[in-house]
């Protein structure tokens, strides 16, 4: 059995869509995590801002077809997911654009139906599809460039109907159309980066049995993302057998992991100050445990910093959005 992955990140767009610099960062982070995991992935292919769409589609098709039945297949996409006026789902490429009426030019995007069909034809009997996408909608309005629907945030997407299949597990960072992207001046951590963190550090092993399932990783990343960005709605669909399979091994005796799990539990119990800058527990207790484990103060400080990252990011995100909306309100008032 081989573990093989195709990771696709589309960060740059030529015609109206805002750049998504985090898309390629997601690919890089996930690639490193899969290389460090035990067991490692045997083969990892990465595609960055490939065009025209046919090239990316051909790469996906070759990847899926060359699998063996016993292989574990992982297909990852980070970029824009676009729903057209008919409710069909597409994935944007660097040349994706709208026509004069504001409708999606379908030849410039990758249909979700294509990916579904290719995966359905693949010999691989264990398939994992991960989407860390910014979902939006193109509108058929004569005066509108490719922009996002103003009420898009409340519209759910039935991703399983577009991409589901037998022997397949689908993880997604979001299940709704979103009206705006995150501020560019905030280096937000994503669902993918939290997945990678849970895998590399072993922190997703919340029952301490020395193994990591995809279900554990999803739960870990979802919990972190819910703190940092409550509006996001991660979800998992599909084969429960794949979700509960122990895919990776970790060392539960690792001192850094033990300390991280201790700090994670404090954070889950809301033992965090209102600024998200420190844990509300006696410093002496944490220092004693660190000393017992033989960890240096520097490593312990780094672990505490990483565990509290989602709380800090939420506050930073909130402050930036408040500043953005304040500027917009002032502009409307001045006009």
CSV table of C-alpha atoms in Angstrom, one decimal:
chain,number,residue,atom,x,y,z
A,1,UNK,CA,0.0,0.0,0.0
A,2,UNK,CA,1.3,3.5,-0.9
A,3,UNK,CA,0.4,6.9,0.4
A,4,UNK,CA,0.2,9.3,-2.5
A,5,UNK,CA,-0.8,13.0,-2.6
A,6,UNK,CA,-1.5,15.7,-5.1
A,7,UNK,CA,-1.6,19.2,-3.5
A,8,UNK,CA,-2.9,22.1,-5.6
A,9,UNK,CA,-2.7,25.7,-4.6
A,10,UNK,CA,-3.9,28.6,-6.8
A,11,UNK,CA,-2.8,31.9,-5.3
A,12,UNK,CA,-2.6,34.3,-8.3
A,13,UNK,CA,-5.5,35.4,-10.5
A,14,UNK,CA,-5.5,37.7,-13.5
A,15,UNK,CA,-9.1,38.8,-14.0
A,16,UNK,CA,-10.8,40.3,-11.0
A,17,UNK,CA,-10.4,37.7,-8.2
A,18,UNK,CA,-8.3,38.9,-5.3
A,19,UNK,CA,-5.0,37.0,-4.8
A,20,UNK,CA,-5.0,34.3,-2.1
A,21,UNK,CA,-1.4,34.2,-0.9
A,22,UNK,CA,-2.3,31.6,1.8
A,23,UNK,CA,-3.2,29.0,-0.9
A,24,UNK,CA,0.4,28.2,-1.7
A,25,UNK,CA,1.4,28.5,1.9
A,26,UNK,CA,-1.2,25.8,2.6
A,27,UNK,CA,0.4,23.5,0.1
A,28,UNK,CA,3.9,24.0,1.5
A,29,UNK,CA,2.8,23.4,5.1
A,30,UNK,CA,0.8,20.3,4.2
A,31,UNK,CA,3.6,18.9,2.1
A,32,UNK,CA,6.1,19.3,5.0
A,33,UNK,CA,3.6,17.7,7.4
A,34,UNK,CA,3.1,14.7,5.2
A,35,UNK,CA,6.8,14.3,4.8
A,36,UNK,CA,7.4,14.4,8.5
A,37,UNK,CA,4.5,12.1,9.5
A,38,UNK,CA,4.9,8.5,10.4
A,39,UNK,CA,4.5,6.8,8.1
A,40,UNK,CA,5.5,9.3,5.5
A,41,UNK,CA,3.7,9.8,2.2
A,42,UNK,CA,5.6,7.9,-0.5
A,43,UNK,CA,4.8,10.4,-3.3
A,44,UNK,CA,3.7,14.1,-3.1
A,45,UNK,CA,3.1,16.1,-6.2
A,46,UNK,CA,2.5,19.9,-5.9
A,47,UNK,CA,0.9,22.2,-8.5
A,48,UNK,CA,1.1,25.9,-8.2
A,49,UNK,CA,-0.8,28.4,-10.3
A,50,UNK,CA,-0.9,26.1,-13.3
A,51,UNK,CA,-2.8,27.2,-16.4
A,52,UNK,CA,-4.6,26.7,-18.7
A,53,UNK,CA,-7.2,24.7,-16.8
A,54,UNK,CA,-6.7,21.7,-19.1
A,55,UNK,CA,-3.2,21.2,-17.7
A,56,UNK,CA,-4.4,21.0,-14.1
A,57,UNK,CA,-7.2,18.7,-15.1
A,58,UNK,CA,-4.8,16.4,-17.0
A,59,UNK,CA,-2.5,16.3,-13.9
A,60,UNK,CA,-5.5,15.4,-11.7
A,61,UNK,CA,-6.6,12.7,-14.1
A,62,UNK,CA,-3.1,11.1,-14.4
A,63,UNK,CA,-2.7,11.2,-10.6
A,64,UNK,CA,-6.0,9.4,-10.0
A,65,UNK,CA,-5.6,6.9,-12.8
A,66,UNK,CA,-2.1,5.8,-11.9
A,67,UNK,CA,-3.1,4.7,-8.3
A,68,UNK,CA,-3.3,1.1,-7.3
A,69,UNK,CA,-6.4,-0.3,-5.5
A,70,UNK,CA,-4.5,-0.6,-2.2
A,71,UNK,CA,-3.2,3.0,-2.4
A,72,UNK,CA,-4.3,5.8,0.0
A,73,UNK,CA,-5.0,8.8,-2.3
A,74,UNK,CA,-5.0,12.3,-1.0
A,75,UNK,CA,-6.2,15.2,-3.2
A,76,UNK,CA,-5.9,18.7,-1.8
A,77,UNK,CA,-7.1,22.0,-3.3
A,78,UNK,CA,-6.6,25.5,-1.9
A,79,UNK,CA,-8.0,28.5,-3.8
A,80,UNK,CA,-11.4,29.7,-4.9
A,81,UNK,CA,-14.4,27.6,-5.2
A,82,UNK,CA,-17.0,29.2,-7.4
A,83,UNK,CA,-20.7,28.5,-7.7
A,84,UNK,CA,-22.4,29.7,-10.9
A,85,UNK,CA,-25.9,30.9,-11.3
A,86,UNK,CA,-27.1,27.3,-11.9
A,87,UNK,CA,-25.7,26.1,-8.6
A,88,UNK,CA,-22.8,24.1,-10.2
A,89,UNK,CA,-19.5,24.2,-8.5
A,90,UNK,CA,-16.1,25.0,-10.1
A,91,UNK,CA,-12.6,25.6,-8.9
A,92,UNK,CA,-10.8,28.7,-10.1
A,93,UNK,CA,-7.6,28.8,-12.1
A,94,UNK,CA,-5.3,31.8,-12.7
A,95,UNK,CA,-7.3,32.7,-15.8
A,96,UNK,CA,-10.8,32.3,-14.4
A,97,UNK,CA,-13.0,35.3,-15.3
A,98,UNK,CA,-16.5,36.5,-15.9
A,99,UNK,CA,-18.1,37.4,-19.2
A,100,UNK,CA,-19.7,40.8,-20.0
A,101,UNK,CA,-22.8,39.7,-18.1
A,102,UNK,CA,-20.9,38.8,-14.9
A,103,UNK,CA,-21.3,35.1,-15.5
A,104,UNK,CA,-18.5,32.6,-15.0
A,105,UNK,CA,-16.6,31.7,-18.2
A,106,UNK,CA,-16.8,27.9,-17.6
A,107,UNK,CA,-14.0,27.0,-19.9
A,108,UNK,CA,-11.6,28.9,-17.6
A,109,UNK,CA,-12.4,26.9,-14.5
A,110,UNK,CA,-12.3,23.3,-13.3
A,111,UNK,CA,-15.7,21.7,-12.8
A,112,UNK,CA,-16.2,19.9,-9.6
A,113,UNK,CA,-18.1,17.3,-11.6
A,114,UNK,CA,-14.8,16.5,-13.4
A,115,UNK,CA,-13.0,15.9,-10.2
A,116,UNK,CA,-15.8,13.7,-8.9
A,117,UNK,CA,-15.8,11.6,-12.1
A,118,UNK,CA,-12.0,11.2,-12.1
A,119,UNK,CA,-12.0,10.1,-8.5
A,120,UNK,CA,-14.9,7.7,-9.2
A,121,UNK,CA,-12.8,6.1,-12.0
A,122,UNK,CA,-9.6,5.8,-9.9
A,123,UNK,CA,-8.6,2.3,-8.7
A,124,UNK,CA,-7.7,3.7,-5.3
A,125,UNK,CA,-10.1,2.3,-2.7
A,126,UNK,CA,-9.3,4.9,0.0
A,127,UNK,CA,-9.6,8.5,-1.1
A,128,UNK,CA,-9.3,11.6,0.9
A,129,UNK,CA,-10.3,15.0,-0.6
A,130,UNK,CA,-9.4,18.1,1.4
A,131,UNK,CA,-10.7,21.6,0.4
A,132,UNK,CA,-9.4,24.7,2.0
A,133,UNK,CA,-11.3,27.1,-0.3
A,134,UNK,CA,-12.8,30.5,-0.3
A,135,UNK,CA,-16.2,29.8,-1.8
A,136,UNK,CA,-17.9,32.6,-3.7
A,137,UNK,CA,-20.6,33.2,-6.3
A,138,UNK,CA,-20.5,34.9,-9.7
A,139,UNK,CA,-23.5,36.9,-10.5
A,140,UNK,CA,-25.2,37.4,-13.9
A,141,UNK,CA,-25.5,41.2,-13.8
A,142,UNK,CA,-24.6,43.3,-16.8
A,143,UNK,CA,-22.7,45.9,-14.8
A,144,UNK,CA,-21.0,43.5,-12.4
A,145,UNK,CA,-17.4,42.2,-12.7
A,146,UNK,CA,-16.7,38.9,-10.9
A,147,UNK,CA,-17.6,39.9,-7.4
A,148,UNK,CA,-19.1,38.1,-4.5
A,149,UNK,CA,-22.8,37.9,-3.7
A,150,UNK,CA,-23.7,40.4,-0.9
A,151,UNK,CA,-25.7,37.8,0.9
A,152,UNK,CA,-23.4,34.9,0.2
A,153,UNK,CA,-22.4,34.3,3.8
A,154,UNK,CA,-25.7,32.7,4.6
A,155,UNK,CA,-25.8,30.3,1.6
A,156,UNK,CA,-24.6,26.8,2.3
A,157,UNK,CA,-23.0,24.6,-0.4
A,158,UNK,CA,-23.9,20.9,-0.7
A,159,UNK,CA,-20.3,19.8,-1.3
A,160,UNK,CA,-21.1,16.1,-1.0
A,161,UNK,CA,-23.5,16.2,-3.9
A,162,UNK,CA,-20.8,17.8,-6.1
A,163,UNK,CA,-17.8,15.7,-4.9
A,164,UNK,CA,-19.0,12.7,-2.9
A,165,UNK,CA,-18.5,9.1,-3.8
A,166,UNK,CA,-17.9,5.6,-2.5
A,167,UNK,CA,-14.7,4.9,-0.5
A,168,UNK,CA,-14.2,8.7,-0.2
A,169,UNK,CA,-13.8,11.1,2.7
A,170,UNK,CA,-14.2,14.8,2.1
A,171,UNK,CA,-12.9,17.4,4.6
A,172,UNK,CA,-13.6,21.1,4.0
A,173,UNK,CA,-12.7,24.2,5.8
A,174,UNK,CA,-16.0,25.9,5.0
A,175,UNK,CA,-19.4,25.0,3.8
A,176,UNK,CA,-20.8,28.4,2.9
A,177,UNK,CA,-20.4,31.1,0.3
A,178,UNK,CA,-18.4,34.0,1.8
A,179,UNK,CA,-18.8,37.7,1.1
A,180,UNK,CA,-15.2,38.9,1.8
A,181,UNK,CA,-11.8,37.5,2.3
A,182,UNK,CA,-9.6,38.0,5.4
A,183,UNK,CA,-7.7,41.2,5.6
A,184,UNK,CA,-4.4,41.0,3.7
A,185,UNK,CA,-2.3,42.4,6.6
A,186,UNK,CA,-3.2,39.5,8.9
A,187,UNK,CA,-1.3,36.3,8.4
A,188,UNK,CA,-4.2,34.1,9.4
A,189,UNK,CA,-3.7,30.5,10.2
A,190,UNK,CA,-5.9,28.2,8.1
A,191,UNK,CA,-7.7,24.9,8.5
A,192,UNK,CA,-4.9,23.3,6.6
A,193,UNK,CA,-2.2,24.8,8.8
A,194,UNK,CA,-4.0,23.5,11.9
A,195,UNK,CA,-4.4,20.1,10.3
A,196,UNK,CA,-0.6,20.1,9.7
A,197,UNK,CA,0.1,21.3,13.3
A,198,UNK,CA,-2.1,18.5,14.8
A,199,UNK,CA,-0.3,16.0,12.6
A,200,UNK,CA,3.3,17.1,13.1
A,201,UNK,CA,3.1,17.8,16.8
A,202,UNK,CA,0.8,14.9,17.6
A,203,UNK,CA,-1.5,17.3,19.5
A,204,UNK,CA,-4.5,15.9,17.7
A,205,UNK,CA,-4.2,12.7,19.6
A,206,UNK,CA,-6.7,13.7,22.2
A,207,UNK,CA,-7.3,10.2,23.6
A,208,UNK,CA,-3.5,9.6,24.0
A,209,UNK,CA,-3.4,6.2,22.3
A,210,UNK,CA,-0.4,7.0,20.1
A,211,UNK,CA,-2.3,7.0,16.8
A,212,UNK,CA,-3.8,9.7,14.6
A,213,UNK,CA,-7.0,9.2,12.6
A,214,UNK,CA,-8.3,11.7,10.0
A,215,UNK,CA,-11.3,12.2,12.3
A,216,UNK,CA,-9.0,13.3,15.1
A,217,UNK,CA,-7.1,15.7,12.8
A,218,UNK,CA,-10.3,17.2,11.6
A,219,UNK,CA,-11.7,17.7,15.1
A,220,UNK,CA,-8.4,19.4,16.2
A,221,UNK,CA,-8.3,21.7,13.2
A,222,UNK,CA,-12.0,22.5,13.5
A,223,UNK,CA,-11.7,23.4,17.2
A,224,UNK,CA,-8.7,25.7,16.6
A,225,UNK,CA,-10.4,27.4,13.6
A,226,UNK,CA,-13.6,27.9,15.5
A,227,UNK,CA,-11.7,29.9,18.1
A,228,UNK,CA,-9.7,31.9,15.5
A,229,UNK,CA,-12.6,32.4,13.0
A,230,UNK,CA,-16.0,31.5,14.5
A,231,UNK,CA,-17.7,32.2,11.1
A,232,UNK,CA,-15.9,29.3,9.4
A,233,UNK,CA,-17.8,26.0,9.3
A,234,UNK,CA,-15.5,23.1,8.8
A,235,UNK,CA,-17.2,19.8,7.9
A,236,UNK,CA,-16.5,16.2,7.2
A,237,UNK,CA,-18.5,13.9,4.8
A,238,UNK,CA,-18.3,10.4,3.6
A,239,UNK,CA,-16.7,7.1,4.5
A,240,UNK,CA,-16.6,6.6,8.3
A,241,UNK,CA,-14.2,3.7,7.9
A,242,UNK,CA,-11.6,6.0,6.4
A,243,UNK,CA,-12.2,8.7,9.0
A,244,UNK,CA,-11.6,6.3,11.9
A,245,UNK,CA,-8.7,4.5,10.4
A,246,UNK,CA,-5.4,5.0,12.3
A,247,UNK,CA,-3.3,6.5,9.5
A,248,UNK,CA,-0.4,7.9,11.4
A,249,UNK,CA,1.6,6.9,14.5
A,250,UNK,CA,3.1,9.3,17.1
A,251,UNK,CA,5.2,8.9,20.2
A,252,UNK,CA,3.0,9.5,23.3
A,253,UNK,CA,6.1,9.5,25.5
A,254,UNK,CA,7.6,12.6,23.8
A,255,UNK,CA,8.1,15.2,26.5
A,256,UNK,CA,7.2,18.1,24.1
A,257,UNK,CA,3.9,16.3,23.2
A,258,UNK,CA,3.1,15.7,26.9
A,259,UNK,CA,3.6,19.4,27.7
A,260,UNK,CA,1.6,20.5,24.6
A,261,UNK,CA,-1.3,18.2,25.6
A,262,UNK,CA,-1.2,19.6,29.1
A,263,UNK,CA,-1.4,23.2,27.8
A,264,UNK,CA,-4.0,22.2,25.2
A,265,UNK,CA,-6.2,20.9,28.0
A,266,UNK,CA,-5.8,24.1,30.0
A,267,UNK,CA,-6.8,26.1,26.9
A,268,UNK,CA,-9.9,23.8,26.3
A,269,UNK,CA,-10.9,24.4,29.9
A,270,UNK,CA,-10.9,28.2,29.2
A,271,UNK,CA,-8.0,28.8,31.5
A,272,UNK,CA,-6.9,31.7,29.3
A,273,UNK,CA,-7.0,35.5,30.0
A,274,UNK,CA,-9.2,37.8,28.1
A,275,UNK,CA,-6.4,39.0,25.9
A,276,UNK,CA,-5.4,35.4,25.0
A,277,UNK,CA,-1.8,36.2,26.0
A,278,UNK,CA,-1.4,33.9,28.9
A,279,UNK,CA,-2.9,30.9,30.7
A,280,UNK,CA,-4.8,31.5,34.0
A,281,UNK,CA,-2.9,28.9,36.1
A,282,UNK,CA,-0.1,29.2,38.6
A,283,UNK,CA,3.2,29.6,36.7
A,284,UNK,CA,4.8,27.4,39.2
A,285,UNK,CA,2.5,24.5,38.3
A,286,UNK,CA,3.5,24.8,34.6
A,287,UNK,CA,7.2,25.2,35.4
A,288,UNK,CA,7.1,22.2,37.7
A,289,UNK,CA,5.6,20.0,35.0
A,290,UNK,CA,8.1,21.4,32.4
A,291,UNK,CA,11.0,20.6,34.8
A,292,UNK,CA,9.6,17.1,35.4
A,293,UNK,CA,9.5,16.5,31.6
A,294,UNK,CA,13.0,17.8,31.1
A,295,UNK,CA,12.0,20.6,28.7
A,296,UNK,CA,13.9,23.8,28.4
A,297,UNK,CA,12.0,27.1,29.1
A,298,UNK,CA,12.4,28.1,25.5
A,299,UNK,CA,10.6,25.0,24.2
A,300,UNK,CA,7.9,25.4,26.8
A,301,UNK,CA,7.4,29.1,25.9
A,302,UNK,CA,7.1,28.2,22.2
A,303,UNK,CA,4.5,25.5,22.9
A,304,UNK,CA,2.5,27.9,25.0
A,305,UNK,CA,2.7,30.5,22.2
A,306,UNK,CA,1.5,28.1,19.6
A,307,UNK,CA,-1.4,26.8,21.7
A,308,UNK,CA,-2.7,30.3,22.3
A,309,UNK,CA,-2.3,31.3,18.7
A,310,UNK,CA,-6.0,30.9,17.7
A,311,UNK,CA,-7.1,33.2,20.6
A,312,UNK,CA,-4.7,35.9,19.6
A,313,UNK,CA,-5.6,35.6,16.0
A,314,UNK,CA,-9.3,36.0,16.8
A,315,UNK,CA,-8.6,39.3,18.6
A,316,UNK,CA,-6.3,40.5,15.8
A,317,UNK,CA,-8.9,39.6,13.2
A,318,UNK,CA,-11.6,41.3,15.2
A,319,UNK,CA,-9.6,44.5,15.5
A,320,UNK,CA,-8.7,44.6,11.8
A,321,UNK,CA,-12.3,44.1,10.7
A,322,UNK,CA,-13.5,46.7,13.2
A,323,UNK,CA,-11.0,49.1,11.7
A,324,UNK,CA,-12.1,48.2,8.1
A,325,UNK,CA,-15.8,48.7,8.8
A,326,UNK,CA,-15.0,52.0,10.7
A,327,UNK,CA,-13.2,53.3,7.6
A,328,UNK,CA,-16.1,52.2,5.4
A,329,UNK,CA,-18.6,53.9,7.7
A,330,UNK,CA,-16.5,57.1,7.8
A,331,UNK,CA,-16.3,57.1,4.0
A,332,UNK,CA,-20.1,56.7,3.6
A,333,UNK,CA,-20.6,59.5,6.2
A,334,UNK,CA,-18.1,61.8,4.3
A,335,UNK,CA,-19.8,61.2,1.0
